Amino acid sequence: RVLELTQWVHPGDVAVTLTPEGSVKYIYQVQGWWHIPWDAEAPDIGPLGIEVSYDKTSLAVNDMIEVTATVTSNLDTNTGMVIVDLPIPPGFSLLSDKLQPMVASGELAKIEATGVQLILYVNDIPPGATMSFVYDLVALYPLEVSSGEAEVYQYYSPESRAQSEPVQIEVE
């Protein structure tokens, strides 16, 4: 049985108490979820930066969006392996063929796609350099969705991350 407890939720701590009656033992699960809006404050400049742009944010079902992710190294040395975690918004399908030449040339060690993200393994970014990665998304359903944020970090220093601001996309 599912119980919706939204009417009792409020800011701060919320306690849930379950009291079984009789000699029956209950198995239960309590779930909660929330949305944290993007913080509009500009992030501090870290060792890496990332920006993601979409060639359009309003389109029809079966239309394609070209996505460009630009990663900048703010380091004085080579980065070593860098992980670029790019969003695949809900209701979209990935076309990664534009990235294949970067794999063939060795700029990318590997491309890994899940249903919700595209992970790029960048072999190295020289000091102060910028690299761009272009891929396409195909809209599958009519919806309004947030793209999700992209993230970049050095493979051996994952605690130092940079994120891009999500973008609202509308499919009619």
PDB file of C-alpha atoms in Angstrom, residues 11-167:
ATOM      1  CA  PRO A  11      10.460  22.805   5.980  1.00  0.00           C
ATOM      2  CA  GLY A  12      12.817  21.316   8.543  1.00  0.00           C
ATOM      3  CA  ASP A  13      12.845  17.851  10.064  1.00  0.00           C
ATOM      4  CA  VAL A  14       9.799  15.659   9.523  1.00  0.00           C
ATOM      5  CA  ALA A  15       9.372  12.592  11.749  1.00  0.00           C
ATOM      6  CA  VAL A  16       7.408   9.563  10.549  1.00  0.00           C
ATOM      7  CA  THR A  17       6.229   7.050  13.129  1.00  0.00           C
ATOM      8  CA  LEU A  18       4.675   3.713  12.189  1.00  0.00           C
ATOM      9  CA  THR A  19       2.877   1.799  14.915  1.00  0.00           C
ATOM     10  CA  PRO A  20       1.657  -1.697  14.013  1.00  0.00           C
ATOM     11  CA  GLU A  21      -1.511  -2.954  15.648  1.00  0.00           C
ATOM     12  CA  GLY A  22      -1.995  -6.555  16.718  1.00  0.00           C
ATOM     13  CA  SER A  23       0.552  -9.336  16.314  1.00  0.00           C
ATOM     14  CA  VAL A  24       1.290  -8.698  12.614  1.00  0.00           C
ATOM     15  CA  LYS A  25       4.843  -7.681  11.739  1.00  0.00           C
ATOM     16  CA  TYR A  26       5.062  -5.008   9.070  1.00  0.00           C
ATOM     17  CA  ILE A  27       7.667  -4.476   6.392  1.00  0.00           C
ATOM     18  CA  TYR A  28       7.759  -0.880   5.280  1.00  0.00           C
ATOM     19  CA  GLN A  29       9.733   1.593   3.251  1.00  0.00           C
ATOM     20  CA  VAL A  30       9.682   5.379   3.505  1.00  0.00           C
ATOM     21  CA  GLN A  31      10.718   7.370   0.443  1.00  0.00           C
ATOM     22  CA  GLY A  32      11.221  11.045  -0.057  1.00  0.00           C
ATOM     23  CA  TRP A  33      12.262  13.176  -2.987  1.00  0.00           C
ATOM     24  CA  TRP A  34      12.807  16.835  -3.626  1.00  0.00           C
ATOM     25  CA  HIS A  35      13.979  19.254  -6.248  1.00  0.00           C
ATOM     26  CA  ILE A  36      16.813  21.662  -5.582  1.00  0.00           C
ATOM     27  CA  PRO A  37      16.741  24.489  -8.137  1.00  0.00           C
ATOM     28  CA  TRP A  38      19.985  25.525  -9.788  1.00  0.00           C
ATOM     29  CA  ASP A  39      21.876  28.061  -7.689  1.00  0.00           C
ATOM     30  CA  ALA A  40      22.129  31.221  -9.764  1.00  0.00           C
ATOM     31  CA  GLU A  41      25.421  32.270  -8.177  1.00  0.00           C
ATOM     32  CA  ALA A  42      28.428  32.109 -10.477  1.00  0.00           C
ATOM     33  CA  PRO A  43      30.794  29.349  -9.379  1.00  0.00           C
ATOM     34  CA  ASP A  44      34.371  30.072  -8.395  1.00  0.00           C
ATOM     35  CA  ILE A  45      36.914  29.554 -11.152  1.00  0.00           C
ATOM     36  CA  GLY A  46      38.475  26.171 -10.500  1.00  0.00           C
ATOM     37  CA  PRO A  47      41.063  24.082 -12.308  1.00  0.00           C
ATOM     38  CA  LEU A  48      38.551  23.191 -15.034  1.00  0.00           C
ATOM     39  CA  GLY A  49      35.509  24.910 -16.500  1.00  0.00           C
ATOM     40  CA  ILE A  50      32.595  23.653 -18.593  1.00  0.00           C
ATOM     41  CA  GLU A  51      29.891  25.322 -20.679  1.00  0.00           C
ATOM     42  CA  VAL A  52      27.187  23.533 -22.637  1.00  0.00           C
ATOM     43  CA  SER A  53      25.182  25.177 -25.406  1.00  0.00           C
ATOM     44  CA  TYR A  54      22.211  23.911 -27.410  1.00  0.00           C
ATOM     45  CA  ASP A  55      21.556  25.130 -30.941  1.00  0.00           C
ATOM     46  CA  LYS A  56      17.842  25.345 -30.037  1.00  0.00           C
ATOM     47  CA  THR A  57      15.701  24.869 -26.948  1.00  0.00           C
ATOM     48  CA  SER A  58      12.286  24.679 -28.597  1.00  0.00           C
ATOM     49  CA  LEU A  59      11.632  21.933 -31.138  1.00  0.00           C
ATOM     50  CA  ALA A  60       9.212  19.267 -32.373  1.00  0.00           C
ATOM     51  CA  VAL A  61       9.194  15.517 -31.839  1.00  0.00           C
ATOM     52  CA  ASN A  62      11.877  13.813 -34.033  1.00  0.00           C
ATOM     53  CA  ASP A  63      13.816  17.083 -34.386  1.00  0.00           C
ATOM     54  CA  MET A  64      17.494  17.100 -33.544  1.00  0.00           C
ATOM     55  CA  ILE A  65      19.432  19.380 -31.178  1.00  0.00           C
ATOM     56  CA  GLU A  66      23.163  19.920 -31.664  1.00  0.00           C
ATOM     57  CA  VAL A  67      24.911  20.142 -28.306  1.00  0.00           C
ATOM     58  CA  THR A  68      28.354  21.694 -27.847  1.00  0.00           C
ATOM     59  CA  ALA A  69      30.230  21.134 -24.607  1.00  0.00           C
ATOM     60  CA  THR A  70      33.292  23.337 -24.128  1.00  0.00           C
ATOM     61  CA  VAL A  71      35.844  22.396 -21.478  1.00  0.00           C
ATOM     62  CA  THR A  72      38.575  24.822 -20.418  1.00  0.00           C
ATOM     63  CA  SER A  73      41.703  24.023 -18.441  1.00  0.00           C
ATOM     64  CA  ASN A  74      42.714  26.770 -16.023  1.00  0.00           C
ATOM     65  CA  LEU A  75      45.778  24.805 -14.926  1.00  0.00           C
ATOM     66  CA  ASP A  76      49.460  25.586 -15.471  1.00  0.00           C
ATOM     67  CA  THR A  77      50.154  21.928 -16.301  1.00  0.00           C
ATOM     68  CA  ASN A  78      48.558  19.228 -18.409  1.00  0.00           C
ATOM     69  CA  THR A  79      45.384  17.834 -16.872  1.00  0.00           C
ATOM     70  CA  GLY A  80      45.963  14.136 -17.378  1.00  0.00           C
ATOM     71  CA  MET A  81      42.772  12.100 -17.843  1.00  0.00           C
ATOM     72  CA  VAL A  82      39.623  14.244 -17.604  1.00  0.00           C
ATOM     73  CA  ILE A  83      36.054  12.984 -17.238  1.00  0.00           C
ATOM     74  CA  VAL A  84      33.329  15.001 -18.956  1.00  0.00           C
ATOM     75  CA  ASP A  85      29.860  13.922 -17.799  1.00  0.00           C
ATOM     76  CA  LEU A  86      27.223  15.297 -20.177  1.00  0.00           C
ATOM     77  CA  PRO A  87      23.459  15.077 -19.680  1.00  0.00           C
ATOM     78  CA  ILE A  88      21.035  13.223 -21.920  1.00  0.00           C
ATOM     79  CA  PRO A  89      17.702  14.807 -20.948  1.00  0.00           C
ATOM     80  CA  PRO A  90      14.649  12.580 -20.425  1.00  0.00           C
ATOM     81  CA  GLY A  91      12.770  11.992 -23.674  1.00  0.00           C
ATOM     82  CA  PHE A  92      15.866  12.305 -25.884  1.00  0.00           C
ATOM     83  CA  SER A  93      18.011   9.806 -27.737  1.00  0.00           C
ATOM     84  CA  LEU A  94      21.768  10.246 -28.227  1.00  0.00           C
ATOM     85  CA  LEU A  95      23.573  10.337 -31.569  1.00  0.00           C
ATOM     86  CA  SER A  96      27.309  10.288 -30.802  1.00  0.00           C
ATOM     87  CA  ASP A  97      28.713   9.798 -34.319  1.00  0.00           C
ATOM     88  CA  LYS A  98      30.239  13.316 -34.352  1.00  0.00           C
ATOM     89  CA  LEU A  99      32.509  12.272 -31.458  1.00  0.00           C
ATOM     90  CA  GLN A 100      33.937   9.192 -33.199  1.00  0.00           C
ATOM     91  CA  PRO A 101      36.727  11.092 -35.024  1.00  0.00           C
ATOM     92  CA  MET A 102      38.009  12.312 -31.615  1.00  0.00           C
ATOM     93  CA  VAL A 103      38.205   8.697 -30.455  1.00  0.00           C
ATOM     94  CA  ALA A 104      40.019   7.706 -33.657  1.00  0.00           C
ATOM     95  CA  SER A 105      42.536  10.564 -33.233  1.00  0.00           C
ATOM     96  CA  GLY A 106      43.187   9.721 -29.572  1.00  0.00           C
ATOM     97  CA  GLU A 107      41.790  12.974 -28.126  1.00  0.00           C
ATOM     98  CA  LEU A 108      39.123  10.856 -26.450  1.00  0.00           C
ATOM     99  CA  ALA A 109      40.153   7.581 -24.843  1.00  0.00           C
ATOM    100  CA  LYS A 110      36.588   6.336 -24.667  1.00  0.00           C
ATOM    101  CA  ILE A 111      32.912   7.282 -24.936  1.00  0.00           C
ATOM    102  CA  GLU A 112      30.374   5.699 -22.609  1.00  0.00           C
ATOM    103  CA  ALA A 113      26.624   6.276 -22.895  1.00  0.00           C
ATOM    104  CA  THR A 114      23.932   5.402 -20.378  1.00  0.00           C
ATOM    105  CA  GLY A 115      20.278   6.325 -20.686  1.00  0.00           C
ATOM    106  CA  VAL A 116      20.802   9.630 -18.884  1.00  0.00           C
ATOM    107  CA  GLN A 117      24.407  10.623 -19.502  1.00  0.00           C
ATOM    108  CA  LEU A 118      27.230  10.659 -22.002  1.00  0.00           C
ATOM    109  CA  ILE A 119      30.624  10.192 -20.386  1.00  0.00           C
ATOM    110  CA  LEU A 120      33.729  11.301 -22.273  1.00  0.00           C
ATOM    111  CA  TYR A 121      37.188  10.170 -21.186  1.00  0.00           C
ATOM    112  CA  VAL A 122      39.563  12.897 -22.409  1.00  0.00           C
ATOM    113  CA  ASN A 123      43.195  11.769 -22.553  1.00  0.00           C
ATOM    114  CA  ASP A 124      44.690  15.171 -21.701  1.00  0.00           C
ATOM    115  CA  ILE A 125      44.058  18.901 -21.962  1.00  0.00           C
ATOM    116  CA  PRO A 126      47.115  21.163 -22.285  1.00  0.00           C
ATOM    117  CA  PRO A 127      47.562  24.134 -19.899  1.00  0.00           C
ATOM    118  CA  GLY A 128      45.115  26.949 -20.646  1.00  0.00           C
ATOM    119  CA  ALA A 129      43.573  25.050 -23.579  1.00  0.00           C
ATOM    120  CA  THR A 130      39.920  24.705 -24.528  1.00  0.00           C
ATOM    121  CA  MET A 131      38.343  21.608 -26.101  1.00  0.00           C
ATOM    122  CA  SER A 132      34.880  21.359 -27.638  1.00  0.00           C
ATOM    123  CA  PHE A 133      32.774  18.234 -27.987  1.00  0.00           C
ATOM    124  CA  VAL A 134      29.747  18.145 -30.300  1.00  0.00           C
ATOM    125  CA  TYR A 135      26.961  15.573 -30.272  1.00  0.00           C
ATOM    126  CA  ASP A 136      23.290  15.389 -31.265  1.00  0.00           C
ATOM    127  CA  LEU A 137      20.108  14.571 -29.382  1.00  0.00           C
ATOM    128  CA  VAL A 138      16.828  13.505 -31.005  1.00  0.00           C
ATOM    129  CA  ALA A 139      13.534  14.480 -29.335  1.00  0.00           C
ATOM    130  CA  LEU A 140      11.345  11.411 -28.817  1.00  0.00           C
ATOM    131  CA  TYR A 141       8.305  12.825 -26.973  1.00  0.00           C
ATOM    132  CA  PRO A 142       6.480  16.113 -26.433  1.00  0.00           C
ATOM    133  CA  LEU A 143       7.603  17.476 -23.059  1.00  0.00           C
ATOM    134  CA  GLU A 144       9.194  20.296 -21.113  1.00  0.00           C
ATOM    135  CA  VAL A 145      12.390  19.226 -19.416  1.00  0.00           C
ATOM    136  CA  SER A 146      15.558  20.497 -17.797  1.00  0.00           C
ATOM    137  CA  SER A 147      18.689  19.376 -19.601  1.00  0.00           C
ATOM    138  CA  GLY A 148      20.448  18.613 -16.337  1.00  0.00           C
ATOM    139  CA  GLU A 149      23.885  19.949 -15.535  1.00  0.00           C
ATOM    140  CA  ALA A 150      27.117  18.802 -17.141  1.00  0.00           C
ATOM    141  CA  GLU A 151      30.159  18.123 -15.005  1.00  0.00           C
ATOM    142  CA  VAL A 152      33.914  17.941 -15.573  1.00  0.00           C
ATOM    143  CA  TYR A 153      36.725  16.759 -13.312  1.00  0.00           C
ATOM    144  CA  GLN A 154      40.205  15.320 -13.396  1.00  0.00           C
ATOM    145  CA  TYR A 155      40.143  11.530 -13.130  1.00  0.00           C
ATOM    146  CA  TYR A 156      42.692  11.515 -10.313  1.00  0.00           C
ATOM    147  CA  SER A 157      41.236  14.582  -8.521  1.00  0.00           C
ATOM    148  CA  PRO A 158      37.456  14.000  -8.620  1.00  0.00           C
ATOM    149  CA  GLU A 159      36.824  16.299  -5.644  1.00  0.00           C
ATOM    150  CA  SER A 160      37.590  19.343  -7.810  1.00  0.00           C
ATOM    151  CA  ARG A 161      34.559  19.559 -10.104  1.00  0.00           C
ATOM    152  CA  ALA A 162      32.972  22.183 -12.310  1.00  0.00           C
ATOM    153  CA  GLN A 163      29.347  22.169 -13.447  1.00  0.00           C
ATOM    154  CA  SER A 164      27.355  23.897 -16.140  1.00  0.00           C
ATOM    155  CA  GLU A 165      23.953  25.463 -15.650  1.00  0.00           C
ATOM    156  CA  PRO A 166      21.004  23.354 -16.892  1.00  0.00           C
ATOM    157  CA  VAL A 167      18.831  24.609 -19.740  1.00  0.00           C
TER     158      VAL A 167
END
